[in-house]
Amino acid sequence: NYSAAMESLAGKDLEKAIQEALADPDRFTFGDILAMPNVEAHAKNNQAIVDLVKIFAHGTLADYNVKKATLPKLNEAQSSKLKKLTLLSLASQSKTLPYEGLAKELEAKNSWGVEDLITDCIRKGLLKGKHNPKAKEFVVEYAECRDISDSDLDGMASQIAAWLE
């Protein structure tokens, strides 16, 4: 359990543990890391690593690319993880995901690369749906939720308020 071990870490040890958590192939939520007081305190010394965790918690590959110059470089495992998280975000926004759009968003070289990422997410239980090779799209039946950001909460609150009126 990364969370319990991380709570007592600081400095380079904390950064190393964060990097390992971001690369862990079985971890797809990061809100618990962001909520740790020592991680919050570490932002004063290294805001970039905390910003990277925020992208893994709530953002996408496109968000990383916008801030790439100020963030730590991703290793192969982290890059793959961020692509999967991006796929989950896209799958939660649309029921039908055309491979062409996914290839662009996920920086996949071709539709095979897209299908491989989708298949990895299905194997991990993060995504359910059907490949439609004829239409070159994936039809989403289920997508695992991502961490909720403060801005997501504001949107939810206004939707609930509108629904209650």
mmCIF file of N, CA and C in Angstrom, residues 28 56 74-85 117 120:
data_model
loop_
_atom_site.group_PDB
_atom_site.id
_atom_site.type_symbol
_atom_site.label_atom_id
_atom_site.label_comp_id
_atom_site.label_asym_id
_atom_site.label_seq_id
_atom_site.Cartn_x
_atom_site.Cartn_y
_atom_site.Cartn_z
ATOM 1 N N PHE A 28 -4.777 3.228 -10.451
ATOM 2 C CA PHE A 28 -5.393 4.171 -11.383
ATOM 3 C C PHE A 28 -6.077 5.342 -10.694
ATOM 4 N N PHE A 56 -2.187 12.971 -13.375
ATOM 5 C CA PHE A 56 -2.547 11.559 -13.310
ATOM 6 C C PHE A 56 -3.889 11.366 -12.597
ATOM 7 N N LEU A 74 8.137 11.553 -18.393
ATOM 8 C CA LEU A 74 7.483 10.280 -18.105
ATOM 9 C C LEU A 74 8.350 9.119 -18.580
ATOM 10 N N ASN A 75 8.405 8.059 -17.780
ATOM 11 C CA ASN A 75 9.033 6.835 -18.266
ATOM 12 C C ASN A 75 7.984 6.054 -19.066
ATOM 13 N N GLU A 76 8.372 4.940 -19.650
ATOM 14 C CA GLU A 76 7.465 4.173 -20.521
ATOM 15 C C GLU A 76 6.210 3.718 -19.780
ATOM 16 N N ALA A 77 6.370 3.227 -18.547
ATOM 17 C CA ALA A 77 5.220 2.757 -17.768
ATOM 18 C C ALA A 77 4.267 3.904 -17.437
ATOM 19 N N GLN A 78 4.814 5.063 -17.085
ATOM 20 C CA GLN A 78 3.977 6.225 -16.773
ATOM 21 C C GLN A 78 3.253 6.730 -18.014
ATOM 22 N N SER A 79 3.943 6.743 -19.136
ATOM 23 C CA SER A 79 3.334 7.179 -20.394
ATOM 24 C C SER A 79 2.165 6.271 -20.762
ATOM 25 N N SER A 80 2.373 4.973 -20.641
ATOM 26 C CA SER A 80 1.313 4.007 -20.928
ATOM 27 C C SER A 80 0.131 4.207 -19.977
ATOM 28 N N LYS A 81 0.443 4.426 -18.696
ATOM 29 C CA LYS A 81 -0.611 4.644 -17.695
ATOM 30 C C LYS A 81 -1.414 5.900 -18.018
ATOM 31 N N LEU A 82 -0.733 6.990 -18.378
ATOM 32 C CA LEU A 82 -1.440 8.236 -18.666
ATOM 33 C C LEU A 82 -2.320 8.081 -19.919
ATOM 34 N N LYS A 83 -1.883 7.300 -20.868
ATOM 35 C CA LYS A 83 -2.712 7.022 -22.054
ATOM 36 C C LYS A 83 -3.973 6.265 -21.649
ATOM 37 N N LYS A 84 -3.844 5.305 -20.740
ATOM 38 C CA LYS A 84 -5.010 4.545 -20.265
ATOM 39 C C LYS A 84 -5.958 5.454 -19.487
ATOM 40 N N LEU A 85 -5.406 6.324 -18.658
ATOM 41 C CA LEU A 85 -6.240 7.266 -17.907
ATOM 42 C C LEU A 85 -6.965 8.225 -18.857
ATOM 43 N N LEU A 117 -4.376 -0.592 -26.427
ATOM 44 C CA LEU A 117 -4.658 0.158 -25.188
ATOM 45 C C LEU A 117 -6.037 -0.186 -24.647
ATOM 46 N N ASP A 120 -5.923 -3.639 -23.124
ATOM 47 C CA ASP A 120 -5.280 -3.599 -21.807
ATOM 48 C C ASP A 120 -6.252 -3.106 -20.737
#
